[in-house]
Amino acid sequence: MNDALTSLLEQAETALARGPWRHFEAVCHATTQRVVEAMTNHRLSEEHFYSVTGYGHNDLGRDALDAIFAHSLQAASALVRPQIVSGTHAISVGLRACLSPGQTMLVVTGPPYDTLEEVIGIRGDSTQSLMAKGIHYQVIDLIEPQGQGTVRLEWSSEETSKIDHADMLYIQRSKGYGLRPTLTEKGMRPLLAALRQANPQALIFVDNCYGEFVEPEEPTAYGADLMAGSLIKNPGGGLAPTGGYLAGRTDLIETCGEVLTCPGVGTHGGYTFNLTRTLLQGLYLAPNVVFNALKGMSLAAYLLEHSAGIRVSPRWDEARGDIIQLLHLGNAQALETVCGVIQAHSPVNSHLTPIASHAPGYDSALIMAGGTFMDGSSVELSADGPLREPYMLFLQGGLVYSHTRWVLQALIPALQGILHNGN
Ligand SMILES: *Cc1c(COP(=O)(O)O)cnc(C)c1O
């Protein structure tokens, strides 16, 4: 490592330790305490770690898993299952459970995450999409594009009318593959309160992917009726090999159970594949993993901006609502270089070279670096971006800060080599 990079790294860590990292650590203290309290309150014990085969009736561990997740995520109930394939599947279950033909889903945070387009029916020709089933879809965008995760609470008459007539108000907390800022608690709280006041009948659903344990409180603590997420992101703590969750009102969780399994079985059946111990240990680690990821992403923001002039979002000292770091790289070569360096410094598959290709559910070609223990896990250090203008890379996760720090030390010289003019 050259002297300039060494001193920049020192400068970065000093500045971060005085500011954002203190906040992240305080959040980690509070959320860890909540998770462990959930376990002590439910008297988690060895007997919960053994799965019941077959129908999975009377699986004490599955019930404990649901209850402990519910408490940890500040919800009345939760449904946590290895049979939930992904975050998209969890969200899809929630949407199906809450919407009937003729009803309207209104997304208030701009176009939703790519994979939801097919679920909703905006893209593709599935006979099973919400729109194919007669559910109406509308979208407005209340996010302040230049804010730090804040929203507009003054609405046009057209927006107000859409909000008034919606049956479900849908909020996507994280930017996903969007260029807009991620919502922070500072934006979410007043948004949820204003939506509730404007339309008390509508159900408020939050796509909570990447948001868990980033801030002191979860959306279900301040007004969301239901939320959903993936276990190969934050709440799996890097240990969950698969799975997803829904958390929220008890009546809605029961209905979600019936959609995931079938009426009559609901939340009360289903084999847990001897995963209960692992999923709970992952939850136990999750706040600390998120803390490590936040430290790593904020270091990335500082170093890439200061050393290579890359525009980053959020900036190192800005509020964070998720564990994603958006990098405005500007060209395909930079995207490939960054992914290549991350891959080469990954614990798994470090000898592979990332090549852009199409993935199911996504519209354009993607390039991904993911030398992860769990395939596709993005709570582990990973990066991906659609190979299209304006060539953004979404860097995320990082179970271990020291690993991310080491990757960044290799990344900066590689990037400086190809970005002559900055951007
Ligand atoms: C990751 C993500 C999802 C779900 O993605 P999966 O890959 O299906 O787990 C949904 N919404 C957002 C905002 C996400 O970041």
GROMACS .gro file of C-alpha atoms and ligand atoms in nm:
model
  438
    1MET     CA    1   0.000   0.000   0.000
    2ASN     CA    2   0.145   0.339  -0.094
    3ASP     CA    3   0.192   0.622   0.159
    4ALA     CA    4  -0.086   0.837   0.018
    5LEU     CA    5  -0.336   0.555   0.053
    6THR     CA    6  -0.217   0.471   0.404
    7SER     CA    7  -0.269   0.824   0.524
    8LEU     CA    8  -0.604   0.857   0.347
    9LEU     CA    9  -0.719   0.539   0.518
   10GLU     CA   10  -0.609   0.674   0.854
   11GLN     CA   11  -0.783   1.003   0.790
   12ALA     CA   12  -1.101   0.821   0.683
   13GLU     CA   13  -1.116   0.596   0.987
   14THR     CA   14  -1.052   0.887   1.222
   15ALA     CA   15  -1.331   1.095   1.070
   16LEU     CA   16  -1.574   0.802   1.059
   17ALA     CA   17  -1.500   0.697   1.416
   18ARG     CA   18  -1.585   1.046   1.540
   19GLY     CA   19  -1.914   1.062   1.351
   20PRO     CA   20  -2.121   0.795   1.178
   21TRP     CA   21  -1.965   0.490   1.340
   22ARG     CA   22  -2.065   0.607   1.688
   23HIS     CA   23  -2.424   0.620   1.571
   24PHE     CA   24  -2.404   0.276   1.405
   25GLU     CA   25  -2.259   0.129   1.723
   26ALA     CA   26  -2.534   0.279   1.939
   27VAL     CA   27  -2.793   0.124   1.705
   28CYS     CA   28  -2.612  -0.209   1.729
   29HIS     CA   29  -2.623  -0.197   2.110
   30ALA     CA   30  -2.997  -0.130   2.111
   31THR     CA   31  -3.094  -0.381   1.844
   32THR     CA   32  -2.871  -0.656   1.983
   33GLN     CA   33  -3.037  -0.608   2.319
   34ARG     CA   34  -3.381  -0.640   2.160
   35VAL     CA   35  -3.286  -0.960   1.978
   36VAL     CA   36  -3.137  -1.124   2.288
   37GLU     CA   37  -3.435  -1.014   2.497
   38ALA     CA   38  -3.661  -1.181   2.241
   39MET     CA   39  -3.469  -1.503   2.304
   40THR     CA   40  -3.473  -1.479   2.684
   41ASN     CA   41  -3.841  -1.380   2.690
   42HIS     CA   42  -3.927  -1.687   2.488
   43ARG     CA   43  -3.696  -1.908   2.694
   44LEU     CA   44  -3.518  -2.028   2.386
   45SER     CA   45  -3.366  -2.368   2.461
   46GLU     CA   46  -3.209  -2.675   2.304
   47GLU     CA   47  -3.548  -2.838   2.243
   48HIS     CA   48  -3.633  -2.565   1.992
   49PHE     CA   49  -3.347  -2.668   1.766
   50TYR     CA   50  -3.496  -3.000   1.649
   51SER     CA   51  -3.733  -3.008   1.353
   52VAL     CA   52  -4.047  -3.217   1.329
   53THR     CA   53  -4.050  -3.411   0.999
   54GLY     CA   54  -4.347  -3.469   0.768
   55TYR     CA   55  -4.630  -3.221   0.818
   56GLY     CA   56  -4.421  -3.038   1.073
   57HIS     CA   57  -4.710  -3.016   1.316
   58ASN     CA   58  -4.629  -2.895   1.669
   59ASP     CA   59  -4.278  -2.784   1.578
   60LEU     CA   60  -4.187  -2.586   1.891
   61GLY     CA   61  -3.882  -2.444   1.720
   62ARG     CA   62  -4.081  -2.305   1.429
   63ASP     CA   63  -4.317  -2.131   1.669
   64ALA     CA   64  -4.023  -1.991   1.869
   65LEU     CA   65  -3.857  -1.875   1.547
   66ASP     CA   66  -4.171  -1.681   1.449
   67ALA     CA   67  -4.216  -1.532   1.794
   68ILE     CA   68  -3.851  -1.432   1.836
   69PHE     CA   69  -3.840  -1.269   1.492
   70ALA     CA   70  -4.165  -1.086   1.569
   71HIS     CA   71  -4.023  -0.941   1.891
   72SER     CA   72  -3.690  -0.856   1.728
   73LEU     CA   73  -3.864  -0.676   1.443
   74GLN     CA   74  -4.113  -0.503   1.676
   75ALA     CA   75  -4.414  -0.672   1.519
   76ALA     CA   76  -4.710  -0.854   1.674
   77SER     CA   77  -4.643  -1.166   1.467
   78ALA     CA   78  -4.403  -1.303   1.211
   79LEU     CA   79  -4.380  -1.582   0.957
   80VAL     CA   80  -4.021  -1.697   0.902
   81ARG     CA   81  -3.968  -1.992   0.670
   82PRO     CA   82  -3.694  -2.160   0.470
   83GLN     CA   83  -3.968  -2.231   0.213
   84ILE     CA   84  -3.978  -1.860   0.133
   85VAL     CA   85  -3.738  -1.858  -0.160
   86SER     CA   86  -3.634  -1.492  -0.160
   87GLY     CA   87  -3.729  -1.142  -0.061
   88THR     CA   88  -3.940  -1.116  -0.375
   89HIS     CA   89  -4.128  -1.431  -0.274
   90ALA     CA   90  -4.190  -1.293   0.077
   91ILE     CA   91  -4.325  -0.968  -0.067
   92SER     CA   92  -4.536  -1.159  -0.321
   93VAL     CA   93  -4.691  -1.367  -0.041
   94GLY     CA   94  -4.774  -1.048   0.148
   95LEU     CA   95  -4.930  -0.879  -0.155
   96ARG     CA   96  -5.143  -1.183  -0.240
   97ALA     CA   97  -5.256  -1.214   0.120
   98CYS     CA   98  -5.364  -0.852   0.144
   99LEU     CA   99  -5.514  -0.769  -0.196
  100SER     CA  100  -5.832  -0.896  -0.359
  101PRO     CA  101  -5.950  -0.854  -0.719
  102GLY     CA  102  -6.083  -0.504  -0.776
  103GLN     CA  103  -5.862  -0.351  -0.508
  104THR     CA  104  -5.581  -0.104  -0.570
  105MET     CA  105  -5.219  -0.117  -0.467
  106LEU     CA  106  -5.053   0.224  -0.466
  107VAL     CA  107  -4.673   0.236  -0.451
  108VAL     CA  108  -4.579   0.575  -0.303
  109THR     CA  109  -4.201   0.551  -0.341
  110GLY     CA  110  -4.162   0.544  -0.718
  111PRO     CA  111  -4.120   0.239  -0.940
  112PRO     CA  112  -4.069  -0.073  -0.727
  113TYR     CA  113  -3.771  -0.310  -0.732
  114ASP     CA  114  -3.711  -0.483  -1.067
  115THR     CA  115  -3.819  -0.835  -0.965
  116LEU     CA  116  -4.156  -0.706  -0.844
  117GLU     CA  117  -4.250  -0.592  -1.194
  118GLU     CA  118  -4.340  -0.948  -1.288
  119VAL     CA  119  -4.512  -1.013  -0.955
  120ILE     CA  120  -4.730  -0.707  -1.006
  121GLY     CA  121  -4.773  -0.761  -1.381
  122ILE     CA  122  -4.606  -0.444  -1.513
  123ARG     CA  123  -4.371  -0.672  -1.708
  124GLY     CA  124  -4.411  -1.023  -1.845
  125ASP     CA  125  -4.729  -1.212  -1.925
  126SER     CA  126  -4.778  -1.435  -1.621
  127THR     CA  127  -5.138  -1.537  -1.561
  128GLN     CA  128  -5.051  -1.529  -1.188
  129SER     CA  129  -4.949  -1.164  -1.157
  130LEU     CA  130  -5.155  -0.929  -0.941
  131MET     CA  131  -5.277  -0.737  -1.245
  132ALA     CA  132  -5.376  -1.057  -1.426
  133LYS     CA  133  -5.587  -1.137  -1.118
  134GLY     CA  134  -5.772  -0.806  -1.145
  135ILE     CA  135  -5.578  -0.604  -0.890
  136HIS     CA  136  -5.510  -0.244  -0.990
  137TYR     CA  137  -5.164  -0.096  -0.966
  138GLN     CA  138  -5.065   0.268  -0.939
  139VAL     CA  139  -4.746   0.449  -0.853
  140ILE     CA  140  -4.653   0.794  -0.725
  141ASP     CA  141  -4.320   0.915  -0.595
  142LEU     CA  142  -4.307   1.106  -0.269
  143ILE     CA  143  -3.933   1.078  -0.213
  144GLU     CA  144  -3.726   1.396  -0.215
  145PRO     CA  145  -3.463   1.319  -0.478
  146GLN     CA  146  -3.195   1.536  -0.315
  147GLY     CA  147  -3.284   1.451   0.044
  148GLN     CA  148  -3.122   1.209   0.285
  149GLY     CA  149  -3.411   0.964   0.283
  150THR     CA  150  -3.684   1.219   0.343
  151VAL     CA  151  -4.022   1.255   0.171
  152ARG     CA  152  -4.265   1.514   0.046
  153LEU     CA  153  -4.566   1.551   0.276
  154GLU     CA  154  -4.741   1.809   0.059
  155TRP     CA  155  -4.920   1.628  -0.216
  156SER     CA  156  -5.082   1.737  -0.540
  157SER     CA  157  -5.457   1.689  -0.566
  158GLU     CA  158  -5.395   1.396  -0.800
  159GLU     CA  159  -5.162   1.232  -0.548
  160THR     CA  160  -5.406   1.294  -0.265
  161SER     CA  161  -5.687   1.137  -0.464
  162LYS     CA  162  -5.478   0.827  -0.540
  163ILE     CA  163  -5.385   0.793  -0.173
  164ASP     CA  164  -5.751   0.834  -0.069
  165HIS     CA  165  -5.868   0.559  -0.305
  166ALA     CA  166  -5.596   0.301  -0.243
  167ASP     CA  167  -5.656  -0.023  -0.055
  168MET     CA  168  -5.286  -0.077   0.001
  169LEU     CA  169  -5.016   0.186   0.039
  170TYR     CA  170  -4.685   0.029  -0.049
  171ILE     CA  171  -4.348   0.167   0.058
  172GLN     CA  172  -4.009   0.048  -0.059
  173ARG     CA  173  -3.757   0.150   0.202
  174SER     CA  174  -3.432   0.070   0.022
  175LYS     CA  175  -3.330   0.214  -0.314
  176GLY     CA  176  -3.291  -0.136  -0.458
  177TYR     CA  177  -3.157  -0.079  -0.810
  178GLY     CA  178  -3.297   0.273  -0.814
  179LEU     CA  179  -3.102   0.594  -0.811
  180ARG     CA  180  -3.315   0.758  -0.548
  181PRO     CA  181  -3.205   0.784  -0.185
  182THR     CA  182  -3.301   0.509   0.058
  183LEU     CA  183  -3.567   0.612   0.303
  184THR     CA  184  -3.442   0.672   0.655
  185GLU     CA  185  -3.642   0.660   0.975
  186LYS     CA  186  -3.654   1.039   0.959
  187GLY     CA  187  -3.846   1.011   0.631
  188MET     CA  188  -4.041   0.694   0.707
  189ARG     CA  189  -4.200   0.800   1.036
  190PRO     CA  190  -4.376   1.115   0.911
  191LEU     CA  191  -4.465   0.940   0.584
  192LEU     CA  192  -4.639   0.653   0.760
  193ALA     CA  193  -4.818   0.891   0.996
  194ALA     CA  194  -4.935   1.114   0.709
  195LEU     CA  195  -5.053   0.819   0.498
  196ARG     CA  196  -5.242   0.671   0.793
  197GLN     CA  197  -5.412   1.000   0.858
  198ALA     CA  198  -5.501   1.053   0.493
  199ASN     CA  199  -5.645   0.704   0.448
  200PRO     CA  200  -5.699   0.516   0.776
  201GLN     CA  201  -5.858   0.216   0.599
  202ALA     CA  202  -5.567   0.140   0.370
  203LEU     CA  203  -5.318  -0.124   0.466
  204ILE     CA  204  -4.957  -0.005   0.488
  205PHE     CA  205  -4.706  -0.254   0.350
  206VAL     CA  206  -4.329  -0.199   0.365
  207ASP     CA  207  -4.065  -0.371   0.153
  208ASN     CA  208  -3.808  -0.383   0.433
  209CYS     CA  209  -3.529  -0.550   0.234
  210TYR     CA  210  -3.181  -0.434   0.345
  211GLY     CA  211  -3.330  -0.212   0.618
  212GLU     CA  212  -3.341  -0.443   0.919
  213PHE     CA  213  -3.135  -0.327   1.219
  214VAL     CA  214  -2.987  -0.029   1.033
  215GLU     CA  215  -3.185   0.211   1.249
  216PRO     CA  216  -3.311   0.181   1.606
  217GLU     CA  217  -3.670   0.099   1.513
  218GLU     CA  218  -3.838  -0.111   1.246
  219PRO     CA  219  -4.135   0.021   1.041
  220THR     CA  220  -4.374  -0.211   1.229
  221ALA     CA  221  -4.291  -0.013   1.545
  222TYR     CA  222  -4.423   0.309   1.391
  223GLY     CA  223  -4.719   0.227   1.175
  224ALA     CA  224  -4.656  -0.041   0.912
  225ASP     CA  225  -4.923  -0.313   0.911
  226LEU     CA  226  -4.700  -0.563   0.737
  227MET     CA  227  -4.343  -0.582   0.609
  228ALA     CA  228  -4.127  -0.840   0.437
  229GLY     CA  229  -3.764  -0.920   0.376
  230SER     CA  230  -3.502  -1.176   0.282
  231LEU     CA  231  -3.291  -1.393   0.514
  232ILE     CA  232  -2.989  -1.375   0.283
  233LYS     CA  233  -2.986  -1.006   0.359
  234ASN     CA  234  -2.966  -0.835   0.701
  235PRO     CA  235  -3.179  -1.051   0.935
  236GLY     CA  236  -3.009  -1.378   0.840
  237GLY     CA  237  -2.683  -1.246   0.983
  238GLY     CA  238  -2.482  -1.425   0.715
  239LEU     CA  239  -2.572  -1.767   0.856
  240ALA     CA  240  -2.916  -1.825   0.704
  241PRO     CA  241  -2.866  -2.032   0.387
  242THR     CA  242  -3.208  -1.929   0.249
  243GLY     CA  243  -3.548  -1.801   0.355
  244GLY     CA  244  -3.761  -1.496   0.402
  245TYR     CA  245  -3.992  -1.341   0.655
  246LEU     CA  246  -4.311  -1.143   0.689
  247ALA     CA  247  -4.382  -0.950   1.007
  248GLY     CA  248  -4.678  -0.744   1.118
  249ARG     CA  249  -5.038  -0.765   1.236
  250THR     CA  250  -5.138  -1.111   1.358
  251ASP     CA  251  -5.445  -1.139   1.132
  252LEU     CA  252  -5.236  -1.052   0.826
  253ILE     CA  253  -4.960  -1.297   0.919
  254GLU     CA  254  -5.222  -1.575   0.950
  255THR     CA  255  -5.346  -1.493   0.600
  256CYS     CA  256  -4.988  -1.487   0.470
  257GLY     CA  257  -4.948  -1.837   0.615
  258GLU     CA  258  -5.252  -1.954   0.417
  259VAL     CA  259  -5.109  -1.808   0.098
  260LEU     CA  260  -4.766  -1.961   0.157
  261THR     CA  261  -4.906  -2.306   0.246
  262CYS     CA  262  -5.284  -2.344   0.214
  263PRO     CA  263  -5.605  -2.274   0.403
  264GLY     CA  264  -5.624  -2.508   0.700
  265VAL     CA  265  -5.248  -2.535   0.737
  266GLY     CA  266  -5.152  -2.168   0.742
  267THR     CA  267  -4.863  -2.094   0.975
  268HIS     CA  268  -4.903  -2.423   1.162
  269GLY     CA  269  -4.726  -2.665   0.931
  270GLY     CA  270  -4.408  -2.703   0.729
  271TYR     CA  271  -4.077  -2.875   0.787
  272THR     CA  272  -3.796  -2.652   0.906
  273PHE     CA  273  -3.509  -2.869   0.771
  274ASN     CA  274  -3.318  -2.853   1.102
  275LEU     CA  275  -3.248  -2.489   1.024
  276THR     CA  276  -3.404  -2.334   1.332
  277ARG     CA  277  -3.078  -2.315   1.527
  278THR     CA  278  -2.896  -2.159   1.232
  279LEU     CA  279  -3.170  -1.906   1.157
  280LEU     CA  280  -3.184  -1.797   1.520
  281GLN     CA  281  -2.807  -1.777   1.553
  282GLY     CA  282  -2.806  -1.569   1.234
  283LEU     CA  283  -3.065  -1.337   1.387
  284TYR     CA  284  -2.851  -1.314   1.701
  285LEU     CA  285  -2.554  -1.203   1.490
  286ALA     CA  286  -2.755  -0.982   1.253
  287PRO     CA  287  -2.729  -0.646   1.435
  288ASN     CA  288  -2.352  -0.687   1.458
  289VAL     CA  289  -2.326  -0.795   1.096
  290VAL     CA  290  -2.525  -0.488   0.994
  291PHE     CA  291  -2.289  -0.276   1.208
  292ASN     CA  292  -1.988  -0.422   1.023
  293ALA     CA  293  -2.156  -0.367   0.687
  294LEU     CA  294  -2.239  -0.006   0.771
  295LYS     CA  295  -1.880   0.059   0.878
  296GLY     CA  296  -1.749  -0.094   0.556
  297MET     CA  297  -1.993   0.091   0.327
  298SER     CA  298  -1.923   0.427   0.489
  299LEU     CA  299  -1.548   0.365   0.454
  300ALA     CA  300  -1.607   0.284   0.086
  301ALA     CA  301  -1.797   0.610   0.045
  302TYR     CA  302  -1.517   0.811   0.204
  303LEU     CA  303  -1.230   0.646   0.020
  304LEU     CA  304  -1.383   0.629  -0.326
  305GLU     CA  305  -1.492   0.990  -0.317
  306HIS     CA  306  -1.165   1.124  -0.178
  307SER     CA  307  -0.924   0.909  -0.379
  308ALA     CA  308  -1.092   0.866  -0.716
  309GLY     CA  309  -1.348   1.147  -0.724
  310ILE     CA  310  -1.634   0.902  -0.757
  311ARG     CA  311  -1.979   1.033  -0.679
  312VAL     CA  312  -2.120   0.817  -0.403
  313SER     CA  313  -2.462   0.791  -0.245
  314PRO     CA  314  -2.499   0.818   0.044
  315ARG     CA  315  -2.186   1.019   0.121
  316TRP     CA  316  -1.971   0.903   0.413
  317ASP     CA  317  -2.134   1.130   0.669
  318GLU     CA  318  -2.493   1.111   0.543
  319ALA     CA  319  -2.774   0.921   0.713
  320ARG     CA  320  -2.810   0.556   0.607
  321GLY     CA  321  -3.129   0.352   0.583
  322ASP     CA  322  -2.978   0.036   0.438
  323ILE     CA  323  -2.647  -0.145   0.384
  324ILE     CA  324  -2.608  -0.041   0.019
  325GLN     CA  325  -2.347   0.195  -0.119
  326LEU     CA  326  -2.427   0.339  -0.458
  327LEU     CA  327  -2.124   0.421  -0.674
  328HIS     CA  328  -2.167   0.638  -0.983
  329LEU     CA  329  -1.893   0.471  -1.185
  330GLY     CA  330  -2.003   0.602  -1.523
  331ASN     CA  331  -1.871   0.336  -1.757
  332ALA     CA  332  -1.875  -0.038  -1.813
  333GLN     CA  333  -1.502  -0.083  -1.765
  334ALA     CA  334  -1.511   0.065  -1.416
  335LEU     CA  335  -1.803  -0.163  -1.330
  336GLU     CA  336  -1.607  -0.466  -1.447
  337THR     CA  337  -1.290  -0.355  -1.266
  338VAL     CA  338  -1.460  -0.305  -0.930
  339CYS     CA  339  -1.647  -0.635  -0.956
  340GLY     CA  340  -1.326  -0.811  -1.057
  341VAL     CA  341  -1.130  -0.678  -0.758
  342ILE     CA  342  -1.407  -0.766  -0.511
  343GLN     CA  343  -1.438  -1.116  -0.657
  344ALA     CA  344  -1.061  -1.174  -0.647
  345HIS     CA  345  -1.059  -1.081  -0.276
  346SER     CA  346  -1.359  -1.295  -0.182
  347PRO     CA  347  -1.343  -1.598   0.048
  348VAL     CA  348  -1.522  -1.818  -0.208
  349ASN     CA  349  -1.471  -1.840  -0.586
  350SER     CA  350  -1.192  -1.584  -0.584
  351HIS     CA  351  -1.050  -1.738  -0.903
  352LEU     CA  352  -1.361  -1.651  -1.109
  353THR     CA  353  -1.406  -1.340  -1.322
  354PRO     CA  354  -1.747  -1.172  -1.312
  355ILE     CA  355  -1.912  -1.144  -1.657
  356ALA     CA  356  -2.237  -0.961  -1.726
  357SER     CA  357  -2.538  -1.181  -1.797
  358HIS     CA  358  -2.915  -1.205  -1.760
  359ALA     CA  359  -3.072  -1.325  -1.434
  360PRO     CA  360  -3.434  -1.444  -1.394
  361GLY     CA  361  -3.661  -1.160  -1.284
  362TYR     CA  362  -3.431  -0.885  -1.406
  363ASP     CA  363  -3.471  -0.690  -1.727
  364SER     CA  364  -3.119  -0.587  -1.832
  365ALA     CA  365  -2.787  -0.770  -1.814
  366LEU     CA  366  -2.628  -0.762  -1.469
  367ILE     CA  367  -2.273  -0.784  -1.355
  368MET     CA  368  -2.220  -0.920  -1.005
  369ALA     CA  369  -1.932  -0.989  -0.773
  370GLY     CA  370  -2.038  -1.238  -0.515
  371GLY     CA  371  -1.771  -1.459  -0.369
  372THR     CA  372  -2.011  -1.549  -0.093
  373PHE     CA  373  -2.066  -1.856   0.124
  374MET     CA  374  -2.440  -1.847   0.048
  375ASP     CA  375  -2.516  -1.818  -0.320
  376GLY     CA  376  -2.654  -1.474  -0.401
  377SER     CA  377  -2.622  -1.356  -0.043
  378SER     CA  378  -2.598  -0.979  -0.042
  379VAL     CA  379  -2.545  -0.936   0.332
  380GLU     CA  380  -2.203  -1.074   0.245
  381LEU     CA  381  -1.973  -0.833   0.064
  382SER     CA  382  -2.101  -0.819  -0.292
  383ALA     CA  383  -2.163  -0.580  -0.576
  384ASP     CA  384  -2.400  -0.573  -0.865
  385GLY     CA  385  -2.524  -0.337  -1.125
  386PRO     CA  386  -2.723  -0.341  -1.446
  387LEU     CA  387  -2.498  -0.293  -1.748
  388ARG     CA  388  -2.679   0.013  -1.875
  389GLU     CA  389  -2.650   0.391  -1.853
  390PRO     CA  390  -2.557   0.555  -1.623
  391TYR     CA  391  -2.341   0.261  -1.508
  392MET     CA  392  -2.407   0.254  -1.139
  393LEU     CA  393  -2.268  -0.008  -0.912
  394PHE     CA  394  -2.449  -0.115  -0.598
  395LEU     CA  395  -2.195  -0.227  -0.341
  396GLN     CA  396  -2.341  -0.389  -0.035
  397GLY     CA  397  -2.303  -0.593   0.280
  398GLY     CA  398  -1.981  -0.716   0.431
  399LEU     CA  399  -2.001  -0.950   0.729
  400VAL     CA  400  -1.657  -0.848   0.850
  401TYR     CA  401  -1.533  -0.489   0.842
  402SER     CA  402  -1.166  -0.588   0.817
  403HIS     CA  403  -1.240  -0.779   0.498
  404THR     CA  404  -1.416  -0.484   0.334
  405ARG     CA  405  -1.129  -0.257   0.440
  406TRP     CA  406  -0.878  -0.488   0.273
  407VAL     CA  407  -1.082  -0.506  -0.048
  408LEU     CA  408  -1.099  -0.127  -0.061
  409GLN     CA  409  -0.723  -0.103  -0.029
  410ALA     CA  410  -0.692  -0.310  -0.346
  411LEU     CA  411  -0.978  -0.138  -0.521
  412ILE     CA  412  -0.856   0.218  -0.504
  413PRO     CA  413  -0.533   0.179  -0.704
  414ALA     CA  414  -0.721  -0.029  -0.964
  415LEU     CA  415  -0.986   0.240  -1.004
  416GLN     CA  416  -0.738   0.527  -1.010
  417GLY     CA  417  -0.574   0.348  -1.301
  418ILE     CA  418  -0.882   0.365  -1.521
  419LEU     CA  419  -1.067   0.679  -1.409
  420HIS     CA  420  -0.850   0.958  -1.541
  421ASN     CA  421  -1.095   1.242  -1.537
  422GLY     CA  422  -1.313   1.146  -1.245
  423ASN     CA  423  -1.687   1.202  -1.288
  424LIG     C1  424  -3.331  -0.744  -0.255
  424LIG     C2  425  -3.456  -0.669  -0.265
  424LIG     C3  426  -3.578  -0.731  -0.286
  424LIG     C4  427  -3.594  -0.878  -0.299
  424LIG     O1  428  -3.496  -0.937  -0.374
  424LIG     P1  429  -3.465  -1.093  -0.371
  424LIG     O2  430  -3.343  -1.102  -0.454
  424LIG     O3  431  -3.583  -1.160  -0.429
  424LIG     O4  432  -3.442  -1.134  -0.229
  424LIG     C5  433  -3.690  -0.651  -0.290
  424LIG     N1  434  -3.683  -0.520  -0.276
  424LIG     C6  435  -3.567  -0.456  -0.254
  424LIG     C7  436  -3.566  -0.307  -0.237
  424LIG     C8  437  -3.450  -0.529  -0.247
  424LIG     O5  438  -3.335  -0.464  -0.225
   0.00000   0.00000   0.00000
